[in-house]
């Protein structure tokens, strides 16, 4: 099974945007599972035990995510709500390691479509 790193925004200006971003990450993660990938979505679970507002803990979470990313075969980028600072660094790392990057836009593009090209 191919491993897929899910890259989508986490940080938000308010609770409503945060809920939206988390729902979007869950949506992409679900698509990855349904398409036969083993998804890795660190911002869904690391933020449950690390405080993203604490600079040291955010750095720890980003480091863990970076390590996990290097183990993946593909990165699915969900940029429906823009590209955050954290996403920018993850995308750069994926490029450095030669990891295939597939954007989830335009609207309606699904991971199943990307799987055909892997």
Tab-separated table of C-alpha atoms in Angstrom:
chain	number	residue	atom	x	y	z
A	1	UNK	CA	0.000	0.000	0.000
A	2	UNK	CA	1.395	3.417	-0.935
A	3	UNK	CA	1.761	5.990	1.837
A	4	UNK	CA	0.235	9.407	1.201
A	5	UNK	CA	1.061	12.552	3.144
A	6	UNK	CA	-1.967	14.822	3.460
A	7	UNK	CA	-0.972	18.488	3.255
A	8	UNK	CA	-3.731	21.005	3.972
A	9	UNK	CA	-4.080	24.114	6.125
A	10	UNK	CA	-4.450	23.856	9.884
A	11	UNK	CA	-3.968	27.349	11.319
A	12	UNK	CA	-6.980	29.623	11.213
A	13	UNK	CA	-8.096	33.100	12.216
A	14	UNK	CA	-10.990	31.778	14.308
A	15	UNK	CA	-12.724	28.630	15.541
A	16	UNK	CA	-15.031	28.452	12.518
A	17	UNK	CA	-12.091	28.430	10.098
A	18	UNK	CA	-10.258	25.875	12.232
A	19	UNK	CA	-13.280	23.543	12.164
A	20	UNK	CA	-13.475	24.007	8.384
A	21	UNK	CA	-9.763	23.227	7.966
A	22	UNK	CA	-10.002	20.092	10.105
A	23	UNK	CA	-13.075	18.901	8.190
A	24	UNK	CA	-11.176	19.445	4.930
A	25	UNK	CA	-8.189	17.436	6.204
A	26	UNK	CA	-10.550	14.615	7.240
A	27	UNK	CA	-12.211	14.717	3.803
A	28	UNK	CA	-8.898	14.351	1.960
A	29	UNK	CA	-7.767	11.649	4.392
A	30	UNK	CA	-10.960	9.697	3.784
A	31	UNK	CA	-10.506	9.992	0.015
A	32	UNK	CA	-6.993	8.611	0.390
A	33	UNK	CA	-8.240	5.598	2.372
A	34	UNK	CA	-11.015	4.947	-0.145
A	35	UNK	CA	-8.465	5.100	-2.986
A	36	UNK	CA	-6.280	2.474	-1.321
A	37	UNK	CA	-3.578	4.673	0.229
A	38	UNK	CA	-2.279	4.653	3.792
A	39	UNK	CA	-2.728	8.354	4.635
A	40	UNK	CA	-0.567	10.267	7.068
A	41	UNK	CA	-2.251	13.447	8.311
A	42	UNK	CA	-0.168	14.753	11.232
A	43	UNK	CA	-2.180	17.929	11.773
A	44	UNK	CA	-5.244	15.845	12.616
A	45	UNK	CA	-3.622	14.021	15.508
A	46	UNK	CA	-0.490	15.868	16.628
A	47	UNK	CA	-2.598	18.926	17.441
A	48	UNK	CA	-4.499	16.750	19.898
A	49	UNK	CA	-1.406	16.428	22.096
A	50	UNK	CA	0.749	19.424	21.073
A	51	UNK	CA	-0.329	23.077	21.287
A	52	UNK	CA	0.058	24.711	17.875
A	53	UNK	CA	-0.005	28.141	19.566
A	54	UNK	CA	3.103	27.272	21.596
A	55	UNK	CA	6.127	27.944	19.348
A	56	UNK	CA	8.219	25.106	20.808
A	57	UNK	CA	5.414	22.560	20.528
A	58	UNK	CA	4.561	23.730	16.998
A	59	UNK	CA	8.212	23.244	16.017
A	60	UNK	CA	8.136	19.739	17.507
A	61	UNK	CA	4.980	18.910	15.566
A	62	UNK	CA	6.426	20.260	12.326
A	63	UNK	CA	9.596	18.198	12.849
A	64	UNK	CA	7.583	15.019	13.406
A	65	UNK	CA	5.481	15.773	10.333
A	66	UNK	CA	8.618	16.360	8.248
A	67	UNK	CA	10.046	13.013	9.313
A	68	UNK	CA	6.800	11.241	8.436
A	69	UNK	CA	6.666	13.020	5.082
A	70	UNK	CA	10.043	11.602	4.056
A	71	UNK	CA	8.560	8.097	4.397
A	72	UNK	CA	5.728	8.773	1.935
A	73	UNK	CA	5.318	7.899	-1.729
A	74	UNK	CA	3.049	10.811	-2.601
A	75	UNK	CA	1.780	14.083	-1.142
A	76	UNK	CA	-1.808	15.202	-1.668
A	77	UNK	CA	-2.043	18.990	-1.350
A	78	UNK	CA	-5.431	20.389	-0.422
A	79	UNK	CA	-5.185	24.063	-1.318
A	80	UNK	CA	-8.914	24.832	-1.425
A	81	UNK	CA	-8.381	27.305	1.444
A	82	UNK	CA	-4.933	28.470	0.393
A	83	UNK	CA	-1.350	27.434	1.093
A	84	UNK	CA	-0.217	28.099	4.655
A	85	UNK	CA	3.335	28.717	5.863
A	86	UNK	CA	3.531	25.172	7.214
A	87	UNK	CA	2.275	23.731	3.928
A	88	UNK	CA	4.891	25.725	2.018
A	89	UNK	CA	7.694	24.122	4.014
A	90	UNK	CA	6.156	20.653	3.621
A	91	UNK	CA	5.833	21.079	-0.147
A	92	UNK	CA	9.471	22.211	-0.376
A	93	UNK	CA	10.566	19.156	1.614
A	94	UNK	CA	8.556	16.835	-0.636
A	95	UNK	CA	10.256	18.363	-3.681
A	96	UNK	CA	13.693	17.936	-2.056
A	97	UNK	CA	12.990	14.239	-1.524
A	98	UNK	CA	11.487	13.646	-4.965
A	99	UNK	CA	8.056	12.821	-3.528
A	100	UNK	CA	5.263	13.062	-6.084
A	101	UNK	CA	2.968	16.024	-5.347
A	102	UNK	CA	-0.655	16.051	-6.462
A	103	UNK	CA	-2.880	19.071	-5.872
A	104	UNK	CA	-6.491	18.436	-4.949
A	105	UNK	CA	-7.777	21.325	-7.062
A	106	UNK	CA	-9.694	22.265	-9.127
A	107	UNK	CA	-12.816	21.632	-7.082
A	108	UNK	CA	-14.082	18.133	-7.590
A	109	UNK	CA	-10.663	16.591	-8.279
A	110	UNK	CA	-10.467	13.404	-6.306
A	111	UNK	CA	-7.638	11.201	-5.161
A	112	UNK	CA	-9.017	8.330	-7.227
A	113	UNK	CA	-8.145	10.392	-10.304
A	114	UNK	CA	-4.603	10.944	-9.026
A	115	UNK	CA	-4.133	7.277	-8.240
A	116	UNK	CA	-4.425	6.442	-11.928
A	117	UNK	CA	-1.295	8.463	-12.613
A	118	UNK	CA	0.947	7.076	-9.879
